[in-house]
Amino acid sequence: MSDSNTILKIDDLHTHYDTPQGTVRAVAGTSLEVHRGETVGIVGESGCGKSVMLRSILRIVPHPGRIIGGSIEFTRRDGETVDMVKLDPNSRKIRSIRGDEIAMIFQEPMSSLSPVHTIGDQIIEAIVLHKSVSNTEARSIAIEMLGKVAMPRPEQIVDQYPHEISGGMRQRAMIAMALSCEPRLLIADEPTTALDVTTQAQILDLMRRLQSEFNMAIMFVTHDLGVVAQMTEHVVVMYMGQVVEAGSVKELFTAPRHPYTHGLLHSIPRLGQRKLGRRLVSIKGSVPDPFARPSGCPFHTRCQYNDGDRCVREEPALREVMPGHSARCHYAETLGLQGVDKPAEAINA
Ligand SMILES: Nc1ncnc2c1ncn2[C@@H]1O[C@H](COP(=O)(O)OP(=O)(O)OP(=O)(O)O)[C@@H](O)[C@H]1O
Ligand SMILES: [Mg+2]
């Protein structure tokens, strides 16, 4: 529910790609809210629109993608609420929000680090752009931030180039840069997928610590439900550009209301089974062709509860089934889907 703690409110967002083959409705009516200091996990199979939705927030959707409807209200530090959709993506206003109040980190650190500048120069540039400090002050903030992200020898790393340090260190440098302006909202698009398990655990731990220090909200995309259970309080499940279920981690894991979420939970190995990896891979069937969106409920082609009638004809709305828990299924109240006993089970799987 929208209240004074809401810092981001996306309402019925549509972002499309017009291609010679037709229109891809990458984001097809997404609505969600993020509150101050909260971590929201975003999950869904590859291609469901997670990255396009996140890029829409910052207005960095690459051509030919464009937002064709909906609103993205962001509440700024000074209390002003702006609709990001209405801003010119090159305006001074949006540039003062990007990187300063909302920062984004990507799966691949080189998409935000420049290969031809030192780590320090890049962090310093970000700081000087948004804060009124001298270069010398910015340099000490940069070193301090590198220390906070547990970078070894920050005083030396600050003068090195990205190619001179390891992948895990580059990831830390990117996080240091993103956090150097103390954003209100950090958008993390699979920030640890490319890392080994030990480094991933360290980075997640670090993000949690920094989050409580800065009281920032995090939107966190991951394919790993163990990471969701460990990192987030609230989960948003996406399918074909829409939110199909949203609620607290505990509710979603123990009592899912949408057959798709149920499928995701049961596509990970349970305790006592052989460890097979935890990526979301084994839901029956595959995501439909984005150019041929199914009628009615977009999930009906893969849903074992498809009634062959209403599910095929009528698109369900996202509606609240319990306070703070919503689902987009005609039968959300009646299916009685099984969850996992404890979210922690997914972590230990
Ligand atoms: N440049 C483009 N041209 C046409 N379609 C695109 C383009 N970029 C993305 N799309 C489409 O938009 C949809 C959503 O893509 P998006 O990258 O948001 O998925 P995702 O959920 O982030 O997937 P992943 O988990 O693999 O990162 C996909 O169907 C994709 O094919
Ligand atoms: Mg993506």
mmCIF file of C-alpha atoms and ligand atoms in Angstrom:
data_model
loop_
_atom_site.group_PDB
_atom_site.id
_atom_site.type_symbol
_atom_site.label_atom_id
_atom_site.label_comp_id
_atom_site.label_asym_id
_atom_site.label_seq_id
_atom_site.Cartn_x
_atom_site.Cartn_y
_atom_site.Cartn_z
ATOM 1 C CA MET A 1 0.000 0.000 0.000
ATOM 2 C CA SER A 2 1.232 3.467 -0.836
ATOM 3 C CA ASP A 3 2.312 5.482 2.232
ATOM 4 C CA SER A 4 4.880 8.041 3.321
ATOM 5 C CA ASN A 5 7.491 5.292 3.343
ATOM 6 C CA THR A 6 7.030 4.528 -0.345
ATOM 7 C CA ILE A 7 10.003 5.704 -2.367
ATOM 8 C CA LEU A 8 9.158 4.070 -5.687
ATOM 9 C CA LYS A 9 5.745 3.335 -7.108
ATOM 10 C CA ILE A 10 5.485 1.775 -10.553
ATOM 11 C CA ASP A 11 1.971 1.747 -11.929
ATOM 12 C CA ASP A 12 0.856 -0.140 -15.043
ATOM 13 C CA LEU A 13 4.182 0.330 -16.820
ATOM 14 C CA HIS A 14 4.415 -0.676 -20.472
ATOM 15 C CA THR A 15 7.754 -0.756 -22.281
ATOM 16 C CA HIS A 16 7.741 -2.077 -25.831
ATOM 17 C CA TYR A 17 10.268 -2.897 -28.527
ATOM 18 C CA ASP A 18 9.134 -2.264 -32.065
ATOM 19 C CA THR A 19 11.083 -4.613 -34.294
ATOM 20 C CA PRO A 20 10.721 -5.570 -37.964
ATOM 21 C CA GLN A 21 9.140 -8.860 -36.786
ATOM 22 C CA GLY A 22 6.555 -7.076 -34.649
ATOM 23 C CA THR A 23 6.163 -5.532 -31.210
ATOM 24 C CA VAL A 24 7.671 -7.168 -28.116
ATOM 25 C CA ARG A 25 5.728 -6.160 -25.018
ATOM 26 C CA ALA A 26 8.783 -6.571 -22.771
ATOM 27 C CA VAL A 27 7.052 -4.853 -19.848
ATOM 28 C CA ALA A 28 3.303 -5.303 -20.169
ATOM 29 C CA GLY A 29 1.557 -3.632 -17.250
ATOM 30 C CA THR A 30 3.933 -3.965 -14.312
ATOM 31 C CA SER A 31 2.957 -2.436 -10.975
ATOM 32 C CA LEU A 32 5.002 -2.564 -7.791
ATOM 33 C CA GLU A 33 6.114 -0.539 -4.796
ATOM 34 C CA VAL A 34 9.360 -0.187 -2.904
ATOM 35 C CA HIS A 35 9.568 1.282 0.594
ATOM 36 C CA ARG A 36 12.438 3.033 2.346
ATOM 37 C CA GLY A 37 15.221 0.743 3.452
ATOM 38 C CA GLU A 38 13.474 -2.366 2.112
ATOM 39 C CA THR A 39 15.004 -5.061 -0.114
ATOM 40 C CA VAL A 40 12.715 -6.277 -2.876
ATOM 41 C CA GLY A 41 13.685 -9.427 -4.764
ATOM 42 C CA ILE A 42 12.638 -9.701 -8.390
ATOM 43 C CA VAL A 43 12.482 -13.162 -9.914
ATOM 44 C CA GLY A 44 11.255 -14.765 -13.102
ATOM 45 C CA GLU A 45 12.649 -16.750 -16.001
ATOM 46 C CA SER A 46 14.978 -15.273 -18.571
ATOM 47 C CA GLY A 47 13.223 -12.810 -20.875
ATOM 48 C CA CYS A 48 10.318 -11.961 -18.523
ATOM 49 C CA GLY A 49 11.221 -8.262 -18.528
ATOM 50 C CA LYS A 50 13.200 -7.758 -15.333
ATOM 51 C CA SER A 51 16.087 -5.812 -16.868
ATOM 52 C CA VAL A 52 13.882 -3.761 -19.189
ATOM 53 C CA MET A 53 11.685 -2.815 -16.210
ATOM 54 C CA LEU A 54 14.719 -1.755 -14.149
ATOM 55 C CA ARG A 55 16.200 0.197 -17.038
ATOM 56 C CA SER A 56 12.840 1.905 -17.538
ATOM 57 C CA ILE A 57 13.102 3.318 -14.001
ATOM 58 C CA LEU A 58 16.355 5.102 -14.858
ATOM 59 C CA ARG A 59 15.202 5.858 -18.414
ATOM 60 C CA ILE A 60 18.133 3.970 -19.921
ATOM 61 C CA VAL A 61 16.171 1.526 -22.070
ATOM 62 C CA PRO A 62 18.236 1.102 -25.220
ATOM 63 C CA HIS A 63 16.735 1.897 -28.610
ATOM 64 C CA PRO A 64 14.319 0.726 -30.041
ATOM 65 C CA GLY A 65 12.732 0.118 -26.636
ATOM 66 C CA ARG A 66 10.374 2.799 -25.390
ATOM 67 C CA ILE A 67 7.992 3.386 -22.533
ATOM 68 C CA ILE A 68 4.530 3.670 -23.960
ATOM 69 C CA GLY A 69 2.432 3.970 -20.821
ATOM 70 C CA GLY A 70 2.211 3.978 -17.056
ATOM 71 C CA SER A 71 4.049 5.898 -14.373
ATOM 72 C CA ILE A 72 7.168 5.504 -12.203
ATOM 73 C CA GLU A 73 6.889 7.792 -9.201
ATOM 74 C CA PHE A 74 10.099 8.302 -7.279
ATOM 75 C CA THR A 75 10.247 10.282 -4.043
ATOM 76 C CA ARG A 76 13.422 12.338 -3.844
ATOM 77 C CA ARG A 77 15.518 13.197 -0.812
ATOM 78 C CA ASP A 78 13.838 16.571 -0.479
ATOM 79 C CA GLY A 79 10.384 14.935 -0.486
ATOM 80 C CA GLU A 80 9.481 15.887 -4.065
ATOM 81 C CA THR A 81 7.781 13.073 -6.014
ATOM 82 C CA VAL A 82 8.689 12.893 -9.704
ATOM 83 C CA ASP A 83 7.254 10.713 -12.441
ATOM 84 C CA MET A 84 10.367 9.354 -14.169
ATOM 85 C CA VAL A 85 8.271 8.522 -17.255
ATOM 86 C CA LYS A 86 7.476 12.210 -17.798
ATOM 87 C CA LEU A 87 11.103 13.368 -17.556
ATOM 88 C CA ASP A 88 13.256 13.889 -20.603
ATOM 89 C CA PRO A 89 15.869 11.089 -20.365
ATOM 90 C CA ASN A 90 18.631 13.624 -21.046
ATOM 91 C CA SER A 91 17.355 16.330 -18.734
ATOM 92 C CA ARG A 92 19.421 17.854 -15.961
ATOM 93 C CA LYS A 93 16.812 16.655 -13.473
ATOM 94 C CA ILE A 94 17.098 12.999 -14.398
ATOM 95 C CA ARG A 95 20.886 13.216 -14.405
ATOM 96 C CA SER A 96 20.758 14.586 -10.881
ATOM 97 C CA ILE A 97 18.716 11.536 -9.834
ATOM 98 C CA ARG A 98 20.698 8.897 -11.728
ATOM 99 C CA GLY A 99 23.817 7.819 -9.876
ATOM 100 C CA ASP A 100 23.046 10.130 -6.988
ATOM 101 C CA GLU A 101 19.625 9.161 -5.613
ATOM 102 C CA ILE A 102 19.193 5.971 -7.633
ATOM 103 C CA ALA A 103 22.262 3.891 -8.492
ATOM 104 C CA MET A 104 22.400 0.741 -10.583
ATOM 105 C CA ILE A 105 24.824 -2.150 -10.557
ATOM 106 C CA PHE A 106 24.952 -4.710 -13.312
ATOM 107 C CA GLN A 107 25.928 -8.336 -13.698
ATOM 108 C CA GLU A 108 28.931 -7.333 -15.764
ATOM 109 C CA PRO A 109 31.015 -4.645 -13.975
ATOM 110 C CA MET A 110 32.558 -3.478 -17.234
ATOM 111 C CA SER A 111 29.155 -2.147 -18.308
ATOM 112 C CA SER A 112 29.575 0.596 -15.710
ATOM 113 C CA LEU A 113 33.381 0.849 -15.439
ATOM 114 C CA SER A 114 35.458 2.475 -18.131
ATOM 115 C CA PRO A 115 38.552 0.487 -19.189
ATOM 116 C CA VAL A 116 40.611 3.619 -19.846
ATOM 117 C CA HIS A 117 40.265 5.347 -16.462
ATOM 118 C CA THR A 118 41.543 4.290 -13.068
ATOM 119 C CA ILE A 119 39.094 2.972 -10.484
ATOM 120 C CA GLY A 120 39.728 6.053 -8.354
ATOM 121 C CA ASP A 121 39.138 8.558 -11.164
ATOM 122 C CA GLN A 122 35.789 6.941 -11.933
ATOM 123 C CA ILE A 123 34.574 6.974 -8.348
ATOM 124 C CA ILE A 124 35.899 10.523 -7.872
ATOM 125 C CA GLU A 125 34.076 11.672 -10.997
ATOM 126 C CA ALA A 126 30.791 10.219 -9.686
ATOM 127 C CA ILE A 127 31.279 11.924 -6.334
ATOM 128 C CA VAL A 128 32.262 15.335 -7.720
ATOM 129 C CA LEU A 129 29.304 15.256 -10.118
ATOM 130 C CA HIS A 130 26.793 14.920 -7.309
ATOM 131 C CA LYS A 131 28.433 16.363 -4.212
ATOM 132 C CA SER A 132 30.021 19.727 -3.644
ATOM 133 C CA VAL A 133 33.442 18.506 -2.560
ATOM 134 C CA SER A 134 36.949 19.112 -3.861
ATOM 135 C CA ASN A 135 38.894 16.489 -5.812
ATOM 136 C CA THR A 136 41.109 15.821 -2.795
ATOM 137 C CA GLU A 137 38.085 15.254 -0.574
ATOM 138 C CA ALA A 138 36.480 13.064 -3.241
ATOM 139 C CA ARG A 139 39.652 10.985 -3.409
ATOM 140 C CA SER A 140 39.561 10.280 0.303
ATOM 141 C CA ILE A 141 35.836 9.392 0.054
ATOM 142 C CA ALA A 142 36.722 7.015 -2.804
ATOM 143 C CA ILE A 143 39.416 5.312 -0.727
ATOM 144 C CA GLU A 144 37.061 5.117 2.222
ATOM 145 C CA MET A 145 34.330 3.541 0.037
ATOM 146 C CA LEU A 146 36.785 1.011 -1.385
ATOM 147 C CA GLY A 147 37.640 0.104 2.193
ATOM 148 C CA LYS A 148 33.944 -0.260 3.024
ATOM 149 C CA VAL A 149 33.443 -2.754 0.205
ATOM 150 C CA ALA A 150 36.321 -4.754 1.734
ATOM 151 C CA MET A 151 38.697 -4.048 -1.131
ATOM 152 C CA PRO A 152 42.214 -5.089 -0.165
ATOM 153 C CA ARG A 153 44.788 -2.228 -0.229
ATOM 154 C CA PRO A 154 42.328 0.540 -1.198
ATOM 155 C CA GLU A 155 45.100 3.194 -1.290
ATOM 156 C CA GLN A 156 46.764 1.321 -4.138
ATOM 157 C CA ILE A 157 43.701 -0.036 -5.930
ATOM 158 C CA VAL A 158 42.416 3.526 -6.283
ATOM 159 C CA ASP A 159 45.133 4.190 -8.878
ATOM 160 C CA GLN A 160 44.713 0.952 -10.812
ATOM 161 C CA TYR A 161 42.779 0.260 -13.998
ATOM 162 C CA PRO A 162 39.872 -2.225 -14.093
ATOM 163 C CA HIS A 163 41.884 -4.756 -16.132
ATOM 164 C CA GLU A 164 44.560 -4.844 -13.425
ATOM 165 C CA ILE A 165 42.227 -6.288 -10.786
ATOM 166 C CA SER A 166 40.186 -9.507 -10.492
ATOM 167 C CA GLY A 167 36.505 -9.950 -11.416
ATOM 168 C CA GLY A 168 35.403 -9.987 -7.778
ATOM 169 C CA MET A 169 37.407 -6.810 -7.124
ATOM 170 C CA ARG A 170 35.860 -5.121 -10.160
ATOM 171 C CA GLN A 171 32.438 -6.008 -8.768
ATOM 172 C CA ARG A 172 33.406 -4.411 -5.464
ATOM 173 C CA ALA A 173 34.697 -1.335 -7.272
ATOM 174 C CA MET A 174 31.401 -1.020 -9.131
ATOM 175 C CA ILE A 175 29.481 -1.312 -5.855
ATOM 176 C CA ALA A 176 31.791 1.279 -4.240
ATOM 177 C CA MET A 177 31.076 3.636 -7.135
ATOM 178 C CA ALA A 178 27.317 3.014 -6.904
ATOM 179 C CA LEU A 179 27.283 3.616 -3.160
ATOM 180 C CA SER A 180 29.660 6.565 -3.096
ATOM 181 C CA CYS A 181 26.759 9.025 -3.347
ATOM 182 C CA GLU A 182 24.658 7.201 -0.749
ATOM 183 C CA PRO A 183 21.691 6.489 -3.033
ATOM 184 C CA ARG A 184 18.179 6.128 -1.615
ATOM 185 C CA LEU A 185 17.589 3.272 -4.027
ATOM 186 C CA LEU A 186 20.080 0.743 -5.333
ATOM 187 C CA ILE A 187 19.040 -1.288 -8.343
ATOM 188 C CA ALA A 188 21.042 -4.502 -8.572
ATOM 189 C CA ASP A 189 20.534 -6.570 -11.718
ATOM 190 C CA GLU A 190 22.061 -9.980 -10.992
ATOM 191 C CA PRO A 191 25.093 -8.383 -9.342
ATOM 192 C CA THR A 192 26.717 -11.603 -8.220
ATOM 193 C CA THR A 193 25.768 -14.167 -10.860
ATOM 194 C CA ALA A 194 29.173 -14.080 -12.524
ATOM 195 C CA LEU A 195 31.083 -14.593 -9.285
ATOM 196 C CA ASP A 196 32.271 -17.720 -7.512
ATOM 197 C CA VAL A 197 30.218 -18.814 -4.499
ATOM 198 C CA THR A 198 32.617 -17.486 -1.842
ATOM 199 C CA THR A 199 32.972 -14.056 -3.431
ATOM 200 C CA GLN A 200 29.202 -13.951 -4.002
ATOM 201 C CA ALA A 201 28.560 -14.611 -0.315
ATOM 202 C CA GLN A 202 31.008 -11.849 0.656
ATOM 203 C CA ILE A 203 29.424 -9.336 -1.716
ATOM 204 C CA LEU A 204 25.895 -10.145 -0.529
ATOM 205 C CA ASP A 205 27.001 -9.799 3.050
ATOM 206 C CA LEU A 206 28.595 -6.500 2.209
ATOM 207 C CA MET A 207 25.474 -5.191 0.472
ATOM 208 C CA ARG A 208 23.396 -6.067 3.523
ATOM 209 C CA ARG A 209 25.785 -4.266 5.855
ATOM 210 C CA LEU A 210 25.955 -1.176 3.669
ATOM 211 C CA GLN A 211 22.193 -1.179 3.320
ATOM 212 C CA SER A 212 21.627 -0.918 7.033
ATOM 213 C CA GLU A 213 24.347 1.701 7.322
ATOM 214 C CA PHE A 214 22.804 3.908 4.620
ATOM 215 C CA ASN A 215 19.141 2.853 5.071
ATOM 216 C CA MET A 216 18.819 2.483 1.327
ATOM 217 C CA ALA A 217 16.207 0.445 -0.510
ATOM 218 C CA ILE A 218 17.431 -2.287 -2.863
ATOM 219 C CA MET A 219 15.734 -3.847 -5.873
ATOM 220 C CA PHE A 220 17.535 -7.085 -6.398
ATOM 221 C CA VAL A 221 17.232 -9.327 -9.451
ATOM 222 C CA THR A 222 18.490 -12.855 -9.101
ATOM 223 C CA HIS A 223 17.815 -16.321 -10.484
ATOM 224 C CA ASP A 224 18.766 -17.850 -7.181
ATOM 225 C CA LEU A 225 15.857 -18.367 -4.758
ATOM 226 C CA GLY A 226 18.341 -19.073 -1.975
ATOM 227 C CA VAL A 227 19.686 -15.543 -2.426
ATOM 228 C CA VAL A 228 16.116 -14.195 -2.412
ATOM 229 C CA ALA A 229 15.380 -15.936 0.887
ATOM 230 C CA GLN A 230 18.625 -14.701 2.356
ATOM 231 C CA MET A 231 18.620 -11.112 1.098
ATOM 232 C CA THR A 232 15.072 -9.848 0.699
ATOM 233 C CA GLU A 233 11.927 -9.174 2.711
ATOM 234 C CA HIS A 234 9.572 -8.747 -0.195
ATOM 235 C CA VAL A 235 9.460 -10.679 -3.479
ATOM 236 C CA VAL A 236 8.005 -9.781 -6.860
ATOM 237 C CA VAL A 237 7.520 -12.611 -9.363
ATOM 238 C CA MET A 238 7.371 -11.620 -13.038
ATOM 239 C CA TYR A 239 6.068 -13.523 -16.045
ATOM 240 C CA MET A 240 5.880 -12.131 -19.583
ATOM 241 C CA GLY A 241 6.323 -8.521 -18.521
ATOM 242 C CA GLN A 242 3.824 -8.586 -15.679
ATOM 243 C CA VAL A 243 3.897 -9.088 -11.944
ATOM 244 C CA VAL A 244 2.088 -12.372 -11.300
ATOM 245 C CA GLU A 245 2.635 -12.506 -7.559
ATOM 246 C CA ALA A 246 4.033 -10.197 -4.872
ATOM 247 C CA GLY A 247 4.309 -10.471 -1.120
ATOM 248 C CA SER A 248 6.617 -11.111 1.807
ATOM 249 C CA VAL A 249 9.308 -13.767 1.312
ATOM 250 C CA LYS A 250 7.718 -15.905 4.000
ATOM 251 C CA GLU A 251 4.215 -15.757 2.461
ATOM 252 C CA LEU A 252 5.432 -16.445 -1.048
ATOM 253 C CA PHE A 253 7.674 -19.328 -0.095
ATOM 254 C CA THR A 254 5.300 -21.017 2.337
ATOM 255 C CA ALA A 255 1.945 -20.274 0.682
ATOM 256 C CA PRO A 256 2.337 -19.282 -2.993
ATOM 257 C CA ARG A 257 -0.909 -18.217 -4.694
ATOM 258 C CA HIS A 258 0.143 -18.349 -8.326
ATOM 259 C CA PRO A 259 0.906 -21.629 -10.133
ATOM 260 C CA TYR A 260 3.969 -20.006 -11.698
ATOM 261 C CA THR A 261 5.516 -19.175 -8.296
ATOM 262 C CA HIS A 262 4.646 -22.686 -7.203
ATOM 263 C CA GLY A 263 6.512 -23.985 -10.259
ATOM 264 C CA LEU A 264 9.554 -21.842 -9.483
ATOM 265 C CA LEU A 265 9.688 -23.081 -5.889
ATOM 266 C CA HIS A 266 9.430 -26.685 -6.931
ATOM 267 C CA SER A 267 12.016 -26.339 -9.657
ATOM 268 C CA ILE A 268 14.719 -26.060 -6.999
ATOM 269 C CA PRO A 269 16.014 -29.185 -5.296
ATOM 270 C CA ARG A 270 14.703 -29.836 -1.788
ATOM 271 C CA LEU A 271 16.676 -30.691 1.310
ATOM 272 C CA GLY A 272 17.906 -34.234 1.250
ATOM 273 C CA GLN A 273 18.012 -34.349 -2.525
ATOM 274 C CA ARG A 274 21.162 -34.259 -4.496
ATOM 275 C CA LYS A 275 22.468 -30.777 -5.039
ATOM 276 C CA LEU A 276 21.683 -29.971 -8.634
ATOM 277 C CA GLY A 277 22.161 -26.212 -8.663
ATOM 278 C CA ARG A 278 19.493 -23.665 -7.814
ATOM 279 C CA ARG A 279 18.824 -21.821 -11.001
ATOM 280 C CA LEU A 280 15.243 -21.640 -12.179
ATOM 281 C CA VAL A 281 15.188 -24.029 -15.059
ATOM 282 C CA SER A 282 12.678 -26.806 -14.873
ATOM 283 C CA ILE A 283 9.152 -25.427 -15.202
ATOM 284 C CA LYS A 284 7.181 -27.411 -17.760
ATOM 285 C CA GLY A 285 7.212 -25.914 -21.248
ATOM 286 C CA SER A 286 8.979 -22.735 -22.226
ATOM 287 C CA VAL A 287 8.156 -19.055 -22.192
ATOM 288 C CA PRO A 288 5.839 -18.335 -25.167
ATOM 289 C CA ASP A 289 7.106 -16.470 -28.206
ATOM 290 C CA PRO A 290 7.073 -12.777 -27.240
ATOM 291 C CA PHE A 291 5.421 -11.965 -30.593
ATOM 292 C CA ALA A 292 2.551 -14.393 -29.930
ATOM 293 C CA ARG A 293 1.301 -13.597 -26.461
ATOM 294 C CA PRO A 294 -1.300 -16.153 -25.313
ATOM 295 C CA SER A 295 -4.906 -15.017 -24.886
ATOM 296 C CA GLY A 296 -6.442 -14.804 -21.409
ATOM 297 C CA CYS A 297 -3.926 -15.597 -18.687
ATOM 298 C CA PRO A 298 -0.474 -15.490 -20.332
ATOM 299 C CA PHE A 299 0.586 -18.484 -18.198
ATOM 300 C CA HIS A 300 -2.321 -20.741 -19.257
ATOM 301 C CA THR A 301 -0.253 -22.540 -21.925
ATOM 302 C CA ARG A 302 2.012 -23.972 -19.203
ATOM 303 C CA CYS A 303 -0.358 -24.134 -16.257
ATOM 304 C CA GLN A 304 -1.472 -27.498 -14.953
ATOM 305 C CA TYR A 305 -4.567 -25.832 -13.424
ATOM 306 C CA ASN A 306 -5.755 -24.283 -16.699
ATOM 307 C CA ASP A 307 -9.557 -24.678 -16.764
ATOM 308 C CA GLY A 308 -9.664 -24.553 -20.568
ATOM 309 C CA ASP A 309 -12.279 -21.810 -20.393
ATOM 310 C CA ARG A 310 -11.941 -18.657 -18.305
ATOM 311 C CA CYS A 311 -8.137 -18.992 -18.123
ATOM 312 C CA VAL A 312 -7.985 -18.990 -21.934
ATOM 313 C CA ARG A 313 -10.482 -16.150 -22.430
ATOM 314 C CA GLU A 314 -10.045 -13.698 -19.621
ATOM 315 C CA GLU A 315 -6.862 -12.050 -18.427
ATOM 316 C CA PRO A 316 -6.752 -12.108 -14.611
ATOM 317 C CA ALA A 317 -6.008 -8.874 -12.729
ATOM 318 C CA LEU A 318 -3.351 -8.596 -10.041
ATOM 319 C CA ARG A 319 -5.365 -8.512 -6.833
ATOM 320 C CA GLU A 320 -4.760 -8.745 -3.128
ATOM 321 C CA VAL A 321 -5.513 -12.220 -1.779
ATOM 322 C CA MET A 322 -4.232 -11.506 1.729
ATOM 323 C CA PRO A 323 -3.105 -8.191 3.218
ATOM 324 C CA GLY A 324 0.205 -7.415 1.501
ATOM 325 C CA HIS A 325 0.063 -10.490 -0.764
ATOM 326 C CA SER A 326 -1.283 -10.232 -4.292
ATOM 327 C CA ALA A 327 -1.552 -12.649 -7.202
ATOM 328 C CA ARG A 328 -2.709 -12.596 -10.810
ATOM 329 C CA CYS A 329 -4.690 -15.846 -11.072
ATOM 330 C CA HIS A 330 -8.459 -16.431 -11.307
ATOM 331 C CA TYR A 331 -8.108 -19.239 -8.776
ATOM 332 C CA ALA A 332 -5.576 -17.678 -6.390
ATOM 333 C CA GLU A 333 -7.874 -18.191 -3.383
ATOM 334 C CA THR A 334 -8.898 -21.731 -4.119
ATOM 335 C CA LEU A 335 -5.912 -23.624 -5.506
ATOM 336 C CA GLY A 336 -4.230 -24.364 -2.163
ATOM 337 C CA LEU A 337 -0.735 -24.586 -3.668
ATOM 338 C CA GLN A 338 2.043 -26.053 -1.598
ATOM 339 C CA GLY A 339 5.042 -23.966 -0.677
ATOM 340 C CA VAL A 340 8.244 -24.909 1.046
ATOM 341 C CA ASP A 341 8.166 -25.171 4.832
ATOM 342 C CA LYS A 342 10.666 -22.454 5.479
ATOM 343 C CA PRO A 343 12.290 -19.956 3.146
ATOM 344 C CA ALA A 344 15.577 -21.067 4.716
ATOM 345 C CA GLU A 345 15.044 -24.484 3.160
ATOM 346 C CA ALA A 346 15.811 -22.957 -0.196
ATOM 347 C CA ILE A 347 19.107 -21.591 1.103
ATOM 348 C CA ASN A 348 20.224 -24.955 2.389
ATOM 349 C CA ALA A 349 19.073 -26.867 -0.651
HETATM 350 N N1 LIG B 1 16.773 -4.693 -28.228
HETATM 351 C C1 LIG B 1 15.711 -5.500 -28.131
HETATM 352 N N2 LIG B 1 14.945 -5.750 -29.201
HETATM 353 C C2 LIG B 1 13.852 -6.547 -29.122
HETATM 354 N N3 LIG B 1 13.454 -7.161 -28.000
HETATM 355 C C3 LIG B 1 14.180 -6.960 -26.903
HETATM 356 C C4 LIG B 1 15.356 -6.130 -26.886
HETATM 357 N N4 LIG B 1 15.871 -6.125 -25.638
HETATM 358 C C5 LIG B 1 15.062 -6.918 -24.894
HETATM 359 N N5 LIG B 1 14.045 -7.415 -25.651
HETATM 360 C C6 LIG B 1 12.983 -8.320 -25.213
HETATM 361 O O1 LIG B 1 12.425 -7.861 -24.004
HETATM 362 C C7 LIG B 1 12.042 -8.952 -23.202
HETATM 363 C C8 LIG B 1 12.527 -8.739 -21.799
HETATM 364 O O2 LIG B 1 13.946 -8.755 -21.753
HETATM 365 P P1 LIG B 1 14.756 -8.551 -20.409
HETATM 366 O O3 LIG B 1 16.167 -8.337 -20.789
HETATM 367 O O4 LIG B 1 14.113 -7.526 -19.570
HETATM 368 O O5 LIG B 1 14.598 -9.973 -19.687
HETATM 369 P P2 LIG B 1 15.140 -10.419 -18.275
HETATM 370 O O6 LIG B 1 13.960 -10.796 -17.460
HETATM 371 O O7 LIG B 1 16.057 -9.389 -17.725
HETATM 372 O O8 LIG B 1 15.950 -11.755 -18.648
HETATM 373 P P3 LIG B 1 17.339 -12.317 -18.056
HETATM 374 O O9 LIG B 1 16.954 -13.055 -16.817
HETATM 375 O O10 LIG B 1 17.817 -13.237 -19.125
HETATM 376 O O11 LIG B 1 18.260 -11.170 -17.818
HETATM 377 C C9 LIG B 1 12.576 -10.206 -23.860
HETATM 378 O O12 LIG B 1 11.501 -10.890 -24.481
HETATM 379 C C10 LIG B 1 13.549 -9.683 -24.884
HETATM 380 O O13 LIG B 1 13.573 -10.512 -26.007
HETATM 381 MG MG MG B 2 18.105 -9.332 -17.309
#
